[in-house]
Tab-separated table of C-alpha atoms and ligand atoms in Angstrom:
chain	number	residue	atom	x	y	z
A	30	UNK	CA	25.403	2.680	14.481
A	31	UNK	CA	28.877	3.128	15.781
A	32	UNK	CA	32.272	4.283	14.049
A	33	UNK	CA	33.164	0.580	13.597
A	34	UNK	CA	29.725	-0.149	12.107
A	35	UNK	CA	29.603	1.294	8.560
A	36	UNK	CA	27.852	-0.715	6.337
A	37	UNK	CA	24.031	-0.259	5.761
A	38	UNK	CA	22.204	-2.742	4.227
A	39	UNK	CA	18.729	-1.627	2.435
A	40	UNK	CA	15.775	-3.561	1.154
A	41	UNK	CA	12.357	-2.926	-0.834
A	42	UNK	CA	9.805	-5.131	-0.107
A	43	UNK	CA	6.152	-6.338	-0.632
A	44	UNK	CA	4.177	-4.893	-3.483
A	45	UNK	CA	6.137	-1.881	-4.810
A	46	UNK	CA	4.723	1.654	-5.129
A	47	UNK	CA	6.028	5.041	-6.576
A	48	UNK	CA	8.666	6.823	-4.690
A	49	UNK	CA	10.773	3.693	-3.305
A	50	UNK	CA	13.507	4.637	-5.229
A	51	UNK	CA	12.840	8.274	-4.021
A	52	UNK	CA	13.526	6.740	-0.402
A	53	UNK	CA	16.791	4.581	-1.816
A	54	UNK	CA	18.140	7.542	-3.099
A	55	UNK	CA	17.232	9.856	-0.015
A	56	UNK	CA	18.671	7.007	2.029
A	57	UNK	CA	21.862	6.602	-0.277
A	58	UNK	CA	23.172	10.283	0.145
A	59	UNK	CA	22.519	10.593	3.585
A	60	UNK	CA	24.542	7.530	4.667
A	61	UNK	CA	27.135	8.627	2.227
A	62	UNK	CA	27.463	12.596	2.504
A	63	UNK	CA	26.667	12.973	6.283
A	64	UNK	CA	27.988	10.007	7.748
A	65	UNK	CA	30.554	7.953	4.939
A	66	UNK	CA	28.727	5.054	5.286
A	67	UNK	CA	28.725	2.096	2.818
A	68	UNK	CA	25.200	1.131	1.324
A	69	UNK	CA	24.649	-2.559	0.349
A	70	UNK	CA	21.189	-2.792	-2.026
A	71	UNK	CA	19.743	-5.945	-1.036
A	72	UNK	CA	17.446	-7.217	-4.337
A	73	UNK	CA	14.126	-8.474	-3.937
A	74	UNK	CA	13.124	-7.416	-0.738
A	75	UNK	CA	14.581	-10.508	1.445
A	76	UNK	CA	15.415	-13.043	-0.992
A	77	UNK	CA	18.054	-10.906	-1.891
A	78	UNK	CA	19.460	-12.439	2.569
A	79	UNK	CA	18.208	-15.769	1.772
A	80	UNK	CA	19.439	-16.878	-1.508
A	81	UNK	CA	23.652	-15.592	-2.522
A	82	UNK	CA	24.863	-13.330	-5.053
A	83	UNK	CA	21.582	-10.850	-4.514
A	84	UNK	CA	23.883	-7.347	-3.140
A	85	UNK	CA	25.469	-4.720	-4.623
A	86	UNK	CA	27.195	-1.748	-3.344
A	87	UNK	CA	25.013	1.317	-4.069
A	88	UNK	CA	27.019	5.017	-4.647
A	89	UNK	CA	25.966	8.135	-5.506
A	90	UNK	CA	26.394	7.711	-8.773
A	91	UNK	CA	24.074	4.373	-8.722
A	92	UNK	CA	21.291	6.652	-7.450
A	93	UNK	CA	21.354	9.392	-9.896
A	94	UNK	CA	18.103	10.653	-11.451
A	95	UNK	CA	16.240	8.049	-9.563
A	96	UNK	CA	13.965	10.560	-7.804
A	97	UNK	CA	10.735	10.438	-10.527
A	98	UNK	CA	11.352	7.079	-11.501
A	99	UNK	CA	8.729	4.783	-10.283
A	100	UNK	CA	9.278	1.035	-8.961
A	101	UNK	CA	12.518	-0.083	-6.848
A	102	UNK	CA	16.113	-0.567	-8.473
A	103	UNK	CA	16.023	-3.182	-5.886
A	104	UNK	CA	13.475	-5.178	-7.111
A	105	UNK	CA	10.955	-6.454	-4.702
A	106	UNK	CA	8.650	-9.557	-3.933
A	107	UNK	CA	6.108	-10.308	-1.612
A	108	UNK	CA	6.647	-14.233	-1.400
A	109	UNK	CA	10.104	-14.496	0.554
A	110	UNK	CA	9.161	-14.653	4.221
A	111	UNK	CA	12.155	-15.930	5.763
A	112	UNK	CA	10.224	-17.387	8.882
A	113	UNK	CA	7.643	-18.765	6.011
A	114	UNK	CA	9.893	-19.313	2.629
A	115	UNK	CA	8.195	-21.870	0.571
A	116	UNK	CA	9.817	-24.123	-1.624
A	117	UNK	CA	8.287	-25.803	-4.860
A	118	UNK	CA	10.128	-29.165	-5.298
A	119	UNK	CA	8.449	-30.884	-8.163
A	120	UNK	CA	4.907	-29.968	-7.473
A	121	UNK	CA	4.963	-30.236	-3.791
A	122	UNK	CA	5.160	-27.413	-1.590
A	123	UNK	CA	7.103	-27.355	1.303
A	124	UNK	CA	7.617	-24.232	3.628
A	125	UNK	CA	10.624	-23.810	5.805
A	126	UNK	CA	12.263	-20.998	8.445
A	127	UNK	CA	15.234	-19.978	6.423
A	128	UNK	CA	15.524	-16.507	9.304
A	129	UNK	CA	18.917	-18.157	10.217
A	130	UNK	CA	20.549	-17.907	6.596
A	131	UNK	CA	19.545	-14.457	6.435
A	132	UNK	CA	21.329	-13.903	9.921
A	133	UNK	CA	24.167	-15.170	8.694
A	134	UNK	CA	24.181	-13.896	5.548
A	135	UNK	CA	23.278	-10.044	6.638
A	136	UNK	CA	25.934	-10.816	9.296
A	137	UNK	CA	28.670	-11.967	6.263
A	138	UNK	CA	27.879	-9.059	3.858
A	139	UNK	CA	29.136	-6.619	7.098
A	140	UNK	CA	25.686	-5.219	7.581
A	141	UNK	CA	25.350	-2.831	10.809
A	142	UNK	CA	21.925	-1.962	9.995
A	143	UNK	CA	19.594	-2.642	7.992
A	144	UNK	CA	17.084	-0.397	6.209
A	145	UNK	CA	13.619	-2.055	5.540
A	146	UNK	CA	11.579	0.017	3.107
A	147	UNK	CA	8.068	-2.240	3.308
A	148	UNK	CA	4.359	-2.387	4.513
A	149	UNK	CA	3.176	-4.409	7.365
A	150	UNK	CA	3.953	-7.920	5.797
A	151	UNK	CA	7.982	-6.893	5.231
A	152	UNK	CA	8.148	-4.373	8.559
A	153	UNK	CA	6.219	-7.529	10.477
A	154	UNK	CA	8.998	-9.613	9.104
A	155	UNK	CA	11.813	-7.041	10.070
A	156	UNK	CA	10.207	-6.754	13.396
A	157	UNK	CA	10.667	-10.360	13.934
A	158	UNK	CA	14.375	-10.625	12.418
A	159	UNK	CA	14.860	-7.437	15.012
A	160	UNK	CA	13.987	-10.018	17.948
A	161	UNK	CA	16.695	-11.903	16.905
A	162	UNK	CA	19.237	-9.563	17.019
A	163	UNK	CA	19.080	-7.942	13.483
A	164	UNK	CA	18.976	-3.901	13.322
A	165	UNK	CA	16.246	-2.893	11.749
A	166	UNK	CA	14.923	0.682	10.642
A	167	UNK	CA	11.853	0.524	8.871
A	168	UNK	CA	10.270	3.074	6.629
A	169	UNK	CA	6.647	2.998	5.992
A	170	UNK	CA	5.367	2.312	2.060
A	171	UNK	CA	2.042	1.203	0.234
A	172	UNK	CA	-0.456	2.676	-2.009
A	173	UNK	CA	-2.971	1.086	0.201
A	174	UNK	CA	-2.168	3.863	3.216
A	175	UNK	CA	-3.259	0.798	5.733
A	176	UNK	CA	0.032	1.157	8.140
A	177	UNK	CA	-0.638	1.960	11.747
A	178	UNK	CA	1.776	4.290	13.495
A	179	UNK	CA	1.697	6.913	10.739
A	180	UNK	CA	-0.364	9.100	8.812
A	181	UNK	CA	0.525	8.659	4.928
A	182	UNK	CA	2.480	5.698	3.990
A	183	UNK	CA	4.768	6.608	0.405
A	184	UNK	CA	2.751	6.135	-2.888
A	185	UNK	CA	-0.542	6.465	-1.485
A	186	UNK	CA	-0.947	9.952	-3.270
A	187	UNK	CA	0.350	9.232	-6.381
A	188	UNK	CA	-2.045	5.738	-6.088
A	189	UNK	CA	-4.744	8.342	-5.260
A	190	UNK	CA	-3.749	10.863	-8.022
A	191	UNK	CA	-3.726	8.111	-10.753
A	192	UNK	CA	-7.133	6.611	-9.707
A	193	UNK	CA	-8.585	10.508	-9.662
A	194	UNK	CA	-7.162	11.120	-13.231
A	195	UNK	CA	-9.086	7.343	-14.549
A	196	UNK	CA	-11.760	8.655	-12.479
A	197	UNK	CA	-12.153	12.096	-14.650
A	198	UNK	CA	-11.330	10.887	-17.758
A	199	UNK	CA	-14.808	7.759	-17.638
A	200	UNK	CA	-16.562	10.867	-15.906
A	201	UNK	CA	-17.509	12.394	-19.345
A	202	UNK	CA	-17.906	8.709	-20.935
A	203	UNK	CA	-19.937	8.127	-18.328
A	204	UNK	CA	-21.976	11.280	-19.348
A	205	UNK	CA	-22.261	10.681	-23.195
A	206	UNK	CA	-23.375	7.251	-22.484
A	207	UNK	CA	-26.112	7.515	-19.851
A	208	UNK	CA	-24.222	5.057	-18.016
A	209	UNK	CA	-23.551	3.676	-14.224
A	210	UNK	CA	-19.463	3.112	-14.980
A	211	UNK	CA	-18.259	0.619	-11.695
A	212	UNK	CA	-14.692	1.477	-11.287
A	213	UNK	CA	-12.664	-1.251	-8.865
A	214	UNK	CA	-9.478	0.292	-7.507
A	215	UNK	CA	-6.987	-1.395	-4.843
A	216	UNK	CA	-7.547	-1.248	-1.289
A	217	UNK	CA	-6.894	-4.898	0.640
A	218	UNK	CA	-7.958	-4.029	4.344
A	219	UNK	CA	-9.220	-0.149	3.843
A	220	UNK	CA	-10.698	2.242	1.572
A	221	UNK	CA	-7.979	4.921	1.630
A	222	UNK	CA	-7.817	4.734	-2.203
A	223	UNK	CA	-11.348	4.522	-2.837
A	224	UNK	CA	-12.374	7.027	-0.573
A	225	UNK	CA	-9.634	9.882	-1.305
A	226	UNK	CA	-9.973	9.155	-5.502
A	227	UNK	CA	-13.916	8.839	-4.733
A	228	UNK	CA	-14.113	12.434	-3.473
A	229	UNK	CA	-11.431	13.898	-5.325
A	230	UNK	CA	-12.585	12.192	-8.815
A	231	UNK	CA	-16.574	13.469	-8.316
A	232	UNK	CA	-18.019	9.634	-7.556
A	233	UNK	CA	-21.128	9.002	-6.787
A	234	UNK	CA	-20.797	6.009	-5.084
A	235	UNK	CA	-17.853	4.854	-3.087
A	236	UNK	CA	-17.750	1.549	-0.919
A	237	UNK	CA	-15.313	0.469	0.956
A	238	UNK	CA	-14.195	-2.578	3.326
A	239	UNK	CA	-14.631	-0.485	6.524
A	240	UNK	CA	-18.538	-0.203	5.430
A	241	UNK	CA	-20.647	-3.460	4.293
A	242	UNK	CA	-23.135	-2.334	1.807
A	243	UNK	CA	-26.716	-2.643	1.090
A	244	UNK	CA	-26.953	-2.494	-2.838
A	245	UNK	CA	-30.404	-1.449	-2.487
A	246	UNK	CA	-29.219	1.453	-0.834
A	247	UNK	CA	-26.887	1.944	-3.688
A	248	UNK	CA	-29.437	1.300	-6.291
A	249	UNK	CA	-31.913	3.653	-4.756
A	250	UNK	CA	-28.979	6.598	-5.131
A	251	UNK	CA	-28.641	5.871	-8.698
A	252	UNK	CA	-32.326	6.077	-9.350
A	253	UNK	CA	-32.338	9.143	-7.459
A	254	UNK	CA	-29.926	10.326	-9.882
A	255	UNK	CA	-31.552	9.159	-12.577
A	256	UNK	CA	-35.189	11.129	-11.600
A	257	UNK	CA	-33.107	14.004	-11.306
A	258	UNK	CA	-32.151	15.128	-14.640
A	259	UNK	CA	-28.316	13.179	-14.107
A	260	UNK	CA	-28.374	9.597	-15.849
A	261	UNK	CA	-25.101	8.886	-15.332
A	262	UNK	CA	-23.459	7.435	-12.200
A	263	UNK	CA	-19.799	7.218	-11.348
A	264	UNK	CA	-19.455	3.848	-8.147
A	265	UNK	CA	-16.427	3.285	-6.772
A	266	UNK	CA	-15.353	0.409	-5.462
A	267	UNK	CA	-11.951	-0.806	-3.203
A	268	UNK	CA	-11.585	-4.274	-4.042
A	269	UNK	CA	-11.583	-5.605	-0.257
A	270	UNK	CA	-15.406	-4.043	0.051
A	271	UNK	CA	-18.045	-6.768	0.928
A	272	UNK	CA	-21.757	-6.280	1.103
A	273	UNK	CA	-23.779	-6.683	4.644
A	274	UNK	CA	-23.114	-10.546	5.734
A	275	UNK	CA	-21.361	-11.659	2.357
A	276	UNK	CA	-17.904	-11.986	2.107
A	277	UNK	CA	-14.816	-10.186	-0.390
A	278	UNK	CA	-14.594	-11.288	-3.685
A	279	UNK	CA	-11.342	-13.295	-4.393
A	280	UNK	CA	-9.701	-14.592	-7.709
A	281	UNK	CA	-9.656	-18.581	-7.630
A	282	UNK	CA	-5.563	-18.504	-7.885
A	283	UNK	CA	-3.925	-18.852	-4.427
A	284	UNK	CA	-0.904	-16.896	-4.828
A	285	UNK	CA	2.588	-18.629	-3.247
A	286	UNK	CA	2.564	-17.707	0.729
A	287	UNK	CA	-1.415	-18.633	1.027
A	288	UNK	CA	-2.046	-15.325	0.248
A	289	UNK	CA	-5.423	-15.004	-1.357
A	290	UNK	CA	-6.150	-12.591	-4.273
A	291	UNK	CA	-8.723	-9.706	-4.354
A	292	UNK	CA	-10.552	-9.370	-7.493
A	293	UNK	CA	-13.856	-8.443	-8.798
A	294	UNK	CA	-16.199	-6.897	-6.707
A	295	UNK	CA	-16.404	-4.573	-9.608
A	296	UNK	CA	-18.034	-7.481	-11.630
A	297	UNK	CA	-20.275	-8.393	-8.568
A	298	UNK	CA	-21.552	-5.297	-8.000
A	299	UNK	CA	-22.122	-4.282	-11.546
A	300	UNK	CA	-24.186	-7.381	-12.422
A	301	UNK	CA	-26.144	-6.578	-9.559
A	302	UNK	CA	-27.114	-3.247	-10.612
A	303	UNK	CA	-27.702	-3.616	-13.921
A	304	UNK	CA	-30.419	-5.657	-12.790
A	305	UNK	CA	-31.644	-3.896	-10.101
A	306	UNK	CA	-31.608	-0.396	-12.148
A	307	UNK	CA	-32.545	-1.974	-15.327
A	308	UNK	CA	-29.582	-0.138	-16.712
A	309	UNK	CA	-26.451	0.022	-18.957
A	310	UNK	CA	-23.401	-0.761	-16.507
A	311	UNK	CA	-19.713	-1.430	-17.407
A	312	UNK	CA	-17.009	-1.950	-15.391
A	313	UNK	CA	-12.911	-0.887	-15.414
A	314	UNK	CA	-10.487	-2.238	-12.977
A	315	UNK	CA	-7.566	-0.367	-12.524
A	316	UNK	CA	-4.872	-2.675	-10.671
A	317	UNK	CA	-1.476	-2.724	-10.983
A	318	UNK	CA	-1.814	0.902	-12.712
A	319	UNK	CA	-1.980	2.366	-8.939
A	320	UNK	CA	1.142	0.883	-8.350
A	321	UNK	CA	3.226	2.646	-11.336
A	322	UNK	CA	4.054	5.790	-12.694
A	323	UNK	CA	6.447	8.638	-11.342
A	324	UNK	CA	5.399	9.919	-8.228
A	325	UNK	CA	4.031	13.134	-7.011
A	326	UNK	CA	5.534	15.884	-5.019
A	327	UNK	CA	4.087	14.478	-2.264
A	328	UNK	CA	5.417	11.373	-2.733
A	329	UNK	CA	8.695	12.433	-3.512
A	330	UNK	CA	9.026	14.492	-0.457
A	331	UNK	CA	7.610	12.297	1.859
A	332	UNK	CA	10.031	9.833	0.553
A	333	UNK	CA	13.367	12.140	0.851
A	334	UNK	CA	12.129	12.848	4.376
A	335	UNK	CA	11.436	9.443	5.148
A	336	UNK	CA	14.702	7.957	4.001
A	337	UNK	CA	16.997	10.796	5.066
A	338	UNK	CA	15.373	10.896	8.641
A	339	UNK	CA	15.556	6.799	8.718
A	340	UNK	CA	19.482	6.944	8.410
A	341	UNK	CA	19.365	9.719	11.139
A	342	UNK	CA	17.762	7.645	13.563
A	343	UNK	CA	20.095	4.601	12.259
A	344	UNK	CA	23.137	7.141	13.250
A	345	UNK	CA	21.679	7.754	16.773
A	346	UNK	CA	21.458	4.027	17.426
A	347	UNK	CA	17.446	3.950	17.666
A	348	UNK	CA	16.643	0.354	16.071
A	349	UNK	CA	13.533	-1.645	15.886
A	350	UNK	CA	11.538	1.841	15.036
A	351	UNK	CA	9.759	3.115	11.556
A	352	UNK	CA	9.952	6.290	10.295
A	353	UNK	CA	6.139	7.845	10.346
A	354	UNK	CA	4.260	11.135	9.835
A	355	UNK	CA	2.661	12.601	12.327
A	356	UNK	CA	0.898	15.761	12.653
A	357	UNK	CA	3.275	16.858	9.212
A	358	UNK	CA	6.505	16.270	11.306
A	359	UNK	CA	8.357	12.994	10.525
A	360	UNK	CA	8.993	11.271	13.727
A	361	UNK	CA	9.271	7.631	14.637
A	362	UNK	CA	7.248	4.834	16.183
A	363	UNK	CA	7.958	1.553	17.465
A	364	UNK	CA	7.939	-1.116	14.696
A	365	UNK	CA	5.654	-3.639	17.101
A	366	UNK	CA	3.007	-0.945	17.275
A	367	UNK	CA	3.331	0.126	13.843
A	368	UNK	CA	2.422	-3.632	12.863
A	369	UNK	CA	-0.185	-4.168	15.946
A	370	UNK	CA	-3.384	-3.312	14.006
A	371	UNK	CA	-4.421	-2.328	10.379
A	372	UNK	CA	-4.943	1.485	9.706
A	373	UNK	CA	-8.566	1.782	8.309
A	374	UNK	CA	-10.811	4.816	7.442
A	375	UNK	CA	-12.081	6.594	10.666
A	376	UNK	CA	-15.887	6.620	9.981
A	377	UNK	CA	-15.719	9.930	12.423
A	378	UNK	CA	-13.502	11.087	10.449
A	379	UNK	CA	-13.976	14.796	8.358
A	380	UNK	CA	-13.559	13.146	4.645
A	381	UNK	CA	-16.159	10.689	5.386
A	382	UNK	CA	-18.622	13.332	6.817
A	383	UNK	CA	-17.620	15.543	3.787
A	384	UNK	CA	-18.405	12.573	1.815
A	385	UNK	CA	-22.014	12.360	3.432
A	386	UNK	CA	-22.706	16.191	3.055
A	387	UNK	CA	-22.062	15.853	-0.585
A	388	UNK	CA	-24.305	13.115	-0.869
A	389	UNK	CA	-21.865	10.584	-1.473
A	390	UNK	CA	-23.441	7.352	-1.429
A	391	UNK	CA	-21.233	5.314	0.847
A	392	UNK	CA	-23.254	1.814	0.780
A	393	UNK	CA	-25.352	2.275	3.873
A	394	UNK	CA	-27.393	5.204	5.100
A	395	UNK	CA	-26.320	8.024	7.025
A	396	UNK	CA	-27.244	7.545	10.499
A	397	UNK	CA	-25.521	3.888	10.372
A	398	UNK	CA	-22.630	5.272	9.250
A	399	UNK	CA	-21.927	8.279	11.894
A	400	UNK	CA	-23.196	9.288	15.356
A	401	UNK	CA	-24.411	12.502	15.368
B	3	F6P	O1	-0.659	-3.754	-0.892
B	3	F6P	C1	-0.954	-3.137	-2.090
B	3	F6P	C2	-1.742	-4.018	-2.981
B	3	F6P	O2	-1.764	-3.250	-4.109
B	3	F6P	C3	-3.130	-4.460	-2.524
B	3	F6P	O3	-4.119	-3.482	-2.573
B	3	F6P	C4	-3.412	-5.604	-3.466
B	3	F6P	O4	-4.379	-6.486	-2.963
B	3	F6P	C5	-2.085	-6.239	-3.557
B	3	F6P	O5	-1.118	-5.227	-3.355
B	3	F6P	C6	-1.846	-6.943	-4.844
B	3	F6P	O6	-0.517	-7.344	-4.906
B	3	F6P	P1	0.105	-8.334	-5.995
B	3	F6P	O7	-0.747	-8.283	-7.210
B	3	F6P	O8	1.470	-7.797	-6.225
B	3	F6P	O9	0.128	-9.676	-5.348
């Protein structure tokens, strides 16, 4: 960005996920205290460039003890793809490429550069507004961790740390009961979630989308357990997990953009094993309670470097690039390869072969999990 270019615009968008406004407000001081910059909020991730009357000038003062609050001050959605923006006109849907409006309208409000804090739907979306002259910084968030091009996305810790604490709390139910408790947590494309709350909660069982199961494998660890003196069982599920040659379990609602909605494996699975282990099973979803809360240190820190470093890189004029982590430095990646491929679970990797030594049931048996 150059002397005559002063004006940042900055966006949330996609599902939200704590420590966006941790990155706002990172983003907010360093345009303001080490370069005098202007911020423009943009609300609602990009409706707030397709429709008028959705900006506001964000200070200092605007951003004031926003660091533990969880959500966006922006607002966000994950239903206003410019190059895809539906339109409901009495019942009938019709879809249209609004990209020029937001152009235009980016190009009215005296935006230089524009901040996109998103996962790969909104950075895939900036990354095509980029090719058309817009520039874009993008900074990587989701509780879901599935973004190439870095190593931790912001709010997958505090995602993890709230499924972990739901994970202790029905391990002693669990207990008292003599019950298998199925516990579906979020997790579209990959098992970050599941696997990370999984080993950090003390599950039993933890399946995931990166391996199809075999719920006789699963039932034969819970009878295992059973035999040996523990009759309770703690399963884990991520709700994109499918079983060998079936397919995910969606909810019959098609959400606006096509989009089809994950839901209740947890319910599968469970039936399923209360009849194969003739035995009490009871399932808790978790949902949108991954998304909330305050986030963690983590969260919060990766956020303030994320945000502060994404105005640097603004400053030195390096567009079409996300912020990313990378061997604990923040450094930055192209956006096309950070929205080239999904980021799943390595099966090679050392938390999944953890996962194995403990005995971790993770839907199919060892040896077709890892090489040795
Ligand atoms: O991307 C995060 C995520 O939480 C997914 O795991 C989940 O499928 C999706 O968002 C649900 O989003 P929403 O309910 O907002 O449509």
């Amino acid at each position: 960005m150059s002397n005559t270019r002063q004006r940042m615009g900055i966006l949330t968008g996609g599902g939200d996920c704590p420590g966006l406004n941790a990155v706002i407000r990172a983003a907010v001081k360093t345009a303001s205290n080490e370069y005098g910059w202007e911020v423009l909020g943009i609300e609602d991730g990009f409706e707030g460039l397709i429709k008028p009357h959705k900006a506001r000038l964000l200070d200092i003062a605007d951003v004031r003890g926003l660091l533990p609050r969880g959500g966006t001050m922006l607002g966000s959605t994950n239903r206003a793809n410019p190059f895809h923006y539906e339109v409901s006109t009495n019942g009938a849907v019709k879809v249209f490429d609004v990209s020029k409006t937001v152009l235009h309208r980016a190009r009215d409000y005296g935006i230089d550069g524009l901040l996109v804090i998103g996962g790969d739907g909104t950075l895939r979306i900036a990354q095509e507004l980029m090719q058309q002259g817009l520039h874009v910084v993008g900074v990587p968030k989701t509780i879901d961790n599935d973004l190439y091009g870095t190593e931790v996305t912001v709010g997958f810790d505090t995602a993890v740390t709230t499924a972990m604490e739901a994970l202790d709390k029905l391990h002693t139910t669990a207990e008292s009961h003599h019950r298998v408790l199925v516990t579906e947590l979020m997790g579209r494309h990959a098992g970050w979630i599941a696997l990370a709350a999984g080993v950090a909660g003390g599950a039993d069982v933890i399946l995931m989308p990166e391996i199809p199961y075999h719920l006789d494998v699963v039932a034969e660890k819970i009878q295992q357990r059973n035999q040996s003196g523990a009759q309770f069982s703690l399963v884990v599920v991520a709700e994109g997990s499918r079983p060998r040659g079936g397919e995910a379990v969606y909810q019959a609602e098609r959400d606006v953009g096509g989009v089809s909605r994950l839901g209740g494996i947890g319910e599968v699975v469970a039936a399923q094993l209360r009849r194969m282990c003739q035995t009490d099973v009871r399932v808790t979803v978790l949902g949108h309670l991954q998304r909330g809360g305050s986030p963690t240190a983590f969260d919060r820190l990766l956020a303030t470097r994320f945000g502060a470093m994404a105005v640097h890189v603004m400053a030195q004029g390096t567009v079409g690039h996300m912020v990313a982590l990378h061997h604990g430095h923040i450094t930055t990646v192209p956006l096309s390869d950070a929205v080239s491929r999904q980021k799943q679970v390595p099966l090679d990797s050392d938390l999944v072969r953890a996962a194995l030594g403990l005995h971790i049931c993770l839907g199919n048996r060892r040896q077709a999990i890892v090489a040795e």
